[in-house]
PDB file of C-alpha atoms in Angstrom:
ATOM      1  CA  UNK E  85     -39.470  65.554  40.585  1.00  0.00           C
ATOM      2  CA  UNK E  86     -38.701  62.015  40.747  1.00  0.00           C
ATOM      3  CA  UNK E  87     -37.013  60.127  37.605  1.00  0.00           C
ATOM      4  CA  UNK E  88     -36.087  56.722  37.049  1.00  0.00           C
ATOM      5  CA  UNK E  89     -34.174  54.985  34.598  1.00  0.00           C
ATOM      6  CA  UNK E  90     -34.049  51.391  33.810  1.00  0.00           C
ATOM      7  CA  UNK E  91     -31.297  50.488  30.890  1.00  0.00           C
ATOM      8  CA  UNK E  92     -29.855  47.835  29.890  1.00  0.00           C
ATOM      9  CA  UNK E  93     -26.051  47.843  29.417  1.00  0.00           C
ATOM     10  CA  UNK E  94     -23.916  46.171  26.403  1.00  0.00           C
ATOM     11  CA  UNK E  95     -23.226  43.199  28.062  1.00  0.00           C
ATOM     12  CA  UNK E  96     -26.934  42.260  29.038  1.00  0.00           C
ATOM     13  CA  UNK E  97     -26.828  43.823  32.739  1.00  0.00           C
ATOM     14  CA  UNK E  98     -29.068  45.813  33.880  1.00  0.00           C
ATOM     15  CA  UNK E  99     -29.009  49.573  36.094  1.00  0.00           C
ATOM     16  CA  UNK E 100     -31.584  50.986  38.056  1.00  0.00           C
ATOM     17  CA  UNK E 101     -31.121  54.760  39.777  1.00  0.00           C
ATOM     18  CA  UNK E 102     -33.446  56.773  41.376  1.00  0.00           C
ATOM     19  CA  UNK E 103     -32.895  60.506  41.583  1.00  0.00           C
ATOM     20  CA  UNK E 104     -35.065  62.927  43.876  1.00  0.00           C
ATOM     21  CA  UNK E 105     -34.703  66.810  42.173  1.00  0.00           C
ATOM     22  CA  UNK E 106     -36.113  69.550  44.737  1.00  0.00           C
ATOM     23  CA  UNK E 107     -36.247  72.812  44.490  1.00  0.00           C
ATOM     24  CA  UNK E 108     -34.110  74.872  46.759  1.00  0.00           C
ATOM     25  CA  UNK E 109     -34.251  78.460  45.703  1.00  0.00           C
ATOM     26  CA  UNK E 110     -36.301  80.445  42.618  1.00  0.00           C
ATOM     27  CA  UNK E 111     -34.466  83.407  41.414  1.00  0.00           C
ATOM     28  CA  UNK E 112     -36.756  85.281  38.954  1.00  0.00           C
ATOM     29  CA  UNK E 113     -35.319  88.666  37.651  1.00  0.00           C
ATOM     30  CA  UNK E 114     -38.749  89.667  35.836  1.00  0.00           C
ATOM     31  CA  UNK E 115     -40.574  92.572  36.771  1.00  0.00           C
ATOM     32  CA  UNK E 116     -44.503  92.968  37.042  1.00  0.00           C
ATOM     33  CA  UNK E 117     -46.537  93.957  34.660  1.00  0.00           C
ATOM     34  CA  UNK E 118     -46.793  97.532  33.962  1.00  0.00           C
ATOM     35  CA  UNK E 119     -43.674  98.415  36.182  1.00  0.00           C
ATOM     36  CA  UNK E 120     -40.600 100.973  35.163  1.00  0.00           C
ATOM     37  CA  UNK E 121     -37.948  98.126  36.515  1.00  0.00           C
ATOM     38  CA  UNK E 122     -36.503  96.491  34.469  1.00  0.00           C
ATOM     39  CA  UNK E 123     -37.096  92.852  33.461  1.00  0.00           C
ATOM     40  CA  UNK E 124     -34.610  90.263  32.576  1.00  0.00           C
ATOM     41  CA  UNK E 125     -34.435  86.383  31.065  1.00  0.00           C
ATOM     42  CA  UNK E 126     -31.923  84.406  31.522  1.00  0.00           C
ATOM     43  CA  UNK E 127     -29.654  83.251  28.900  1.00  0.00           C
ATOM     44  CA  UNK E 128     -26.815  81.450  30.519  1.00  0.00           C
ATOM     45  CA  UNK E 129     -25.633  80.454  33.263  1.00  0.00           C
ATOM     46  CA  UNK E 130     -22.059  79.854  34.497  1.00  0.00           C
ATOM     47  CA  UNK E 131     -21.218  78.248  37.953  1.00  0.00           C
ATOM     48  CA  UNK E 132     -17.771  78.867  39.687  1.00  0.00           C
ATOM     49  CA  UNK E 133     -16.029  75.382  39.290  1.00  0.00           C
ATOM     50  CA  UNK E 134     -14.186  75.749  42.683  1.00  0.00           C
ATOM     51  CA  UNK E 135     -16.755  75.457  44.952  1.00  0.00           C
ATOM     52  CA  UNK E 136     -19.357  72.797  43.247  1.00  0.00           C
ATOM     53  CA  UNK E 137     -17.861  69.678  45.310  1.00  0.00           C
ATOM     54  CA  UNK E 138     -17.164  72.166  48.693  1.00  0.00           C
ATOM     55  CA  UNK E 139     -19.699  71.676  51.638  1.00  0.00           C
ATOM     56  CA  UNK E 140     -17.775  74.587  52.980  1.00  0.00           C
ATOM     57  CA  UNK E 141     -18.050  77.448  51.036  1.00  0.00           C
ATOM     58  CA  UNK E 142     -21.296  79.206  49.674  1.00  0.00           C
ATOM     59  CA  UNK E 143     -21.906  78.451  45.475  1.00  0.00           C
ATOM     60  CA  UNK E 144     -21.580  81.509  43.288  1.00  0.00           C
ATOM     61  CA  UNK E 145     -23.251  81.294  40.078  1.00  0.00           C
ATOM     62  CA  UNK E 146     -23.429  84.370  37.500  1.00  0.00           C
ATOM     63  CA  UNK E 147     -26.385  84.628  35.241  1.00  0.00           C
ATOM     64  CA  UNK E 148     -26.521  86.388  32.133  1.00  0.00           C
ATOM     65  CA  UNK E 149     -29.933  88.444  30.663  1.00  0.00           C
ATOM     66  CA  UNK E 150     -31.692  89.586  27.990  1.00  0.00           C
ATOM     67  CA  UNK E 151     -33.236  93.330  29.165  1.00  0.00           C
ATOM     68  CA  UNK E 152     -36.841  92.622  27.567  1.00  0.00           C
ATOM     69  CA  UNK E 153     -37.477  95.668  26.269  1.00  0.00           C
ATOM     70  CA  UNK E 154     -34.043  97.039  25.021  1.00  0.00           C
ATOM     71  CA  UNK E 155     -32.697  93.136  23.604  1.00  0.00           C
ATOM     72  CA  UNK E 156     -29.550  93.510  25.025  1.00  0.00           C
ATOM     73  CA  UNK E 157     -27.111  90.976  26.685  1.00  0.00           C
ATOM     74  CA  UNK E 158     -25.025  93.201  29.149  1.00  0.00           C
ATOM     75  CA  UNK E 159     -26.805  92.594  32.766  1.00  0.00           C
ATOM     76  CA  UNK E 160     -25.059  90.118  34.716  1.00  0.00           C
ATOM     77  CA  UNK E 161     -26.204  89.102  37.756  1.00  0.00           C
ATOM     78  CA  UNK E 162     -24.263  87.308  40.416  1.00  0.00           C
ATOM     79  CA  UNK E 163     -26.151  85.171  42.176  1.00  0.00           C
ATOM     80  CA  UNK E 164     -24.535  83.427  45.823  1.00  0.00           C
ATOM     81  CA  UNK E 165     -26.394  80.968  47.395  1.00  0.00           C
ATOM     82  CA  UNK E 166     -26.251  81.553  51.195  1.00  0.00           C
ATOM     83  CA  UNK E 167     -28.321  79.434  54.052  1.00  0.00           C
ATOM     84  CA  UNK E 168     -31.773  80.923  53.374  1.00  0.00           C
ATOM     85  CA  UNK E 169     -31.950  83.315  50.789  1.00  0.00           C
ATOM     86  CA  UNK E 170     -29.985  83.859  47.611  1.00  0.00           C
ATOM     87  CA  UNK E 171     -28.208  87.214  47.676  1.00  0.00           C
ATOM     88  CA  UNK E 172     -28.091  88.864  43.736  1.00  0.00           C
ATOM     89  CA  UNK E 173     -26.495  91.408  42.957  1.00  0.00           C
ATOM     90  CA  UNK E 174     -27.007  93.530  39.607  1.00  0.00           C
ATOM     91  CA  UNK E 175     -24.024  94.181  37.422  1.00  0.00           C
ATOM     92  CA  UNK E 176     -24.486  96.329  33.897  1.00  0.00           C
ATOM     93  CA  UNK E 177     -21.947  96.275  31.179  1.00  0.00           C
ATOM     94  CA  UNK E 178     -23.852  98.207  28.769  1.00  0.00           C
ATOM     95  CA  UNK E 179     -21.536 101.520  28.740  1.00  0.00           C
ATOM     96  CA  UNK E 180     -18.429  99.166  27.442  1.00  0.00           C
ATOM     97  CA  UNK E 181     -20.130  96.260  26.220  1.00  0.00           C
ATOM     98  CA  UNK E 182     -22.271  95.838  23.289  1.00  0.00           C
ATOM     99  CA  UNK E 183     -23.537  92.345  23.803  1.00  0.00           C
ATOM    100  CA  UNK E 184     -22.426  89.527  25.774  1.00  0.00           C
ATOM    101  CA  UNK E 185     -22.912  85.835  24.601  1.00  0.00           C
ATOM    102  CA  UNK E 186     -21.161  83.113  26.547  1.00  0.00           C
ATOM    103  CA  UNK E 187     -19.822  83.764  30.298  1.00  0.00           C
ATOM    104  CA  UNK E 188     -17.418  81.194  32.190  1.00  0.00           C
ATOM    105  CA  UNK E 189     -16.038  82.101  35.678  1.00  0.00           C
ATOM    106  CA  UNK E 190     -12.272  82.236  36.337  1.00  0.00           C
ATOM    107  CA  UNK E 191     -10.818  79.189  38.817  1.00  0.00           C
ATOM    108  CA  UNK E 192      -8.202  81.235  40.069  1.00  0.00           C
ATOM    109  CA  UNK E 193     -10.648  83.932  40.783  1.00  0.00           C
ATOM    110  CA  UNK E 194     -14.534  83.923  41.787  1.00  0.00           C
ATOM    111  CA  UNK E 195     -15.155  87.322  40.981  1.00  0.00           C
ATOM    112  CA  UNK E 196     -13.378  87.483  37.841  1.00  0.00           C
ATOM    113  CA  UNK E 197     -15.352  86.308  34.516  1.00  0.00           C
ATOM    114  CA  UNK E 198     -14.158  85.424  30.872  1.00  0.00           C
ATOM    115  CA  UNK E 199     -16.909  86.252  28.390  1.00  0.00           C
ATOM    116  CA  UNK E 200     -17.449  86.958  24.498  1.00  0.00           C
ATOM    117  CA  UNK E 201     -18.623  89.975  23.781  1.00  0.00           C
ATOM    118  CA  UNK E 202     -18.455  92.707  21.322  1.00  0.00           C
ATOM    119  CA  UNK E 203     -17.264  96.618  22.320  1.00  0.00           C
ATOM    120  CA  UNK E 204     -19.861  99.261  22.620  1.00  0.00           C
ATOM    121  CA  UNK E 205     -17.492 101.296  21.180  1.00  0.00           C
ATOM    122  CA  UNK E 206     -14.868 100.555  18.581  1.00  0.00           C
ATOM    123  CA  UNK E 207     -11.370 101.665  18.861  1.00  0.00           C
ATOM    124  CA  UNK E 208      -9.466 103.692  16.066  1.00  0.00           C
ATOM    125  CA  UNK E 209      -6.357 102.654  14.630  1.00  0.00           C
ATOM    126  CA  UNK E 210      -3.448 104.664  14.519  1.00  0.00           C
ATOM    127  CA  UNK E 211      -0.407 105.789  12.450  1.00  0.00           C
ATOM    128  CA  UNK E 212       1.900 103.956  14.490  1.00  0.00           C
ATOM    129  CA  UNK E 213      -0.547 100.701  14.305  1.00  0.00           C
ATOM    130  CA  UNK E 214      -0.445 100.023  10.577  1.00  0.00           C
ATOM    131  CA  UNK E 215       0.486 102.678   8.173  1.00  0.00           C
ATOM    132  CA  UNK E 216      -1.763 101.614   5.701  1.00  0.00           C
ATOM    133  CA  UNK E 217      -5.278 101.691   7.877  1.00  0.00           C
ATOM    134  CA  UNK E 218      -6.110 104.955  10.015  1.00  0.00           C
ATOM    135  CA  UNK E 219      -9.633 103.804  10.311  1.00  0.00           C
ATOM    136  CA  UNK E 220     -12.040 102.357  12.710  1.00  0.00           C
ATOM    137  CA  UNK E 221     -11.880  98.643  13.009  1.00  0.00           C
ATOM    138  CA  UNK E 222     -15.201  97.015  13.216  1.00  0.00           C
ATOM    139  CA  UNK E 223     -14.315  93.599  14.039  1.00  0.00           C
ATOM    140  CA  UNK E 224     -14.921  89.894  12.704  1.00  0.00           C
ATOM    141  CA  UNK E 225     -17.053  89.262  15.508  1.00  0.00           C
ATOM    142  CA  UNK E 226     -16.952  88.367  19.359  1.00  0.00           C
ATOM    143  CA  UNK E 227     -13.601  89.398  21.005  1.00  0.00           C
ATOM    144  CA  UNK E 228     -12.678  87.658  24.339  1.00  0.00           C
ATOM    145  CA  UNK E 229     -13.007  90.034  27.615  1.00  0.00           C
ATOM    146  CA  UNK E 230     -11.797  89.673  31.321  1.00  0.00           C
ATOM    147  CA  UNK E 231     -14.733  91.211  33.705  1.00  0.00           C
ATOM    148  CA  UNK E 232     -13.483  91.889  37.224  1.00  0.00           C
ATOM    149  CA  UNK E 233     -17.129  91.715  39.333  1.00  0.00           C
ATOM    150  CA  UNK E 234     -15.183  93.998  42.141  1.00  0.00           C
ATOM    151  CA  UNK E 235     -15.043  96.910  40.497  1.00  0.00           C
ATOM    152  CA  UNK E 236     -17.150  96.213  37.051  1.00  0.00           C
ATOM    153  CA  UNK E 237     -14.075  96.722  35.125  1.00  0.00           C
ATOM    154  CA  UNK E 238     -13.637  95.615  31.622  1.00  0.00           C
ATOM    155  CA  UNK E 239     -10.407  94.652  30.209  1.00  0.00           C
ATOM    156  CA  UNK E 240     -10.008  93.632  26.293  1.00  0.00           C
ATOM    157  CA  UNK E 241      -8.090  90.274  26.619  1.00  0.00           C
ATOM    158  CA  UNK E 242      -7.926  88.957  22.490  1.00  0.00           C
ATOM    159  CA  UNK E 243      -9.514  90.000  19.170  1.00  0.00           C
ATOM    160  CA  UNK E 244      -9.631  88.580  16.209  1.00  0.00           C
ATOM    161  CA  UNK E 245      -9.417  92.203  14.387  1.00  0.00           C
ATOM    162  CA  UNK E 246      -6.480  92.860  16.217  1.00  0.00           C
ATOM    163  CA  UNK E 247      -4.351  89.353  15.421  1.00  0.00           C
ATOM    164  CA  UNK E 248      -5.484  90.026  11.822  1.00  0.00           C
ATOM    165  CA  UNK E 249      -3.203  93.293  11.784  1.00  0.00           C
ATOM    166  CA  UNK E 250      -0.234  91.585  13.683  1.00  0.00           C
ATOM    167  CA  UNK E 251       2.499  89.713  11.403  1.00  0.00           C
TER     168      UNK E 251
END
């Protein structure tokens, strides 16, 4: 893919570029017709920041999917690009999240995640929580989740629901 651009700037000058796309790898995560795997699109993509401008290190990228059949947002895959061949690996937050809609990777960490999600399960309040609610708290939405890709752990980092019962 070739593109080229000729505008003119404010002050009358003008800019020519020239930019030459190619295609290093396809990663497609949809399965034939008629099979029993399942098939995914993807819905975002978020690229670890660290390594974009590195010649040295291999680029991680995690994509997140929409399982075809079911609708659901909880597949990640991890995607790192190395010499040759992408390597992907599956990850499946379906058993603690309910659905996943924006994913950024951590700086500090390029196998931790920050995402928006929803629970698949909602907690119960207690006694000792608010005396005036012993009731399941269904939420104003999104809450904001740290996913550790090492182990597939999920850890509740902020909710709205919960700030709303803290004075």
């Amino acid at each position: 893919i070739q593109a080229e651009g000729n505008p003119t700037s404010t002050d009358g000058r003008k800019c020519h570029a020239t930019y030459d796309l190619q295609q290093q790898y396809r990663i497609d995560l949809r399965s034939p017709a008629m099979s029993t795997q399942p098939s995914y699109l993807p819905i975002y993509v978020a690229c670890n920041p660290t390594n974009i401008a590195a010649s040295f290190s291999f680029a991680t990228c995690t994509i997140l999917n929409r399982d075809l059949l079911s609708g659901e947002n909880t597949v990640m895959h991890r995607v790192t690009l190395v010499r040759d061949e992408p390597i992907v690996k599956k990850h499946d937050f379906s058993s603690w999240l309910a659905d996943i809609s924006l994913v950024e990777q951590d700086r500090s960490d390029r196998l931790r995640l920050w995402a928006a999600a929803r629970q698949s399960i909602m907690p119960k309040l207690t006694i000792g929580f608010d005396n005036r609610h012993n009731c399941t708290v269904t939420g104003y939405g999104h809450s904001l989740f740290r996913i550790n890709l090492r182990d597939d752990s999920v850890a509740l980092a902020w909710s709205p629901s919960h700030e709303e019962y803290m004075t």
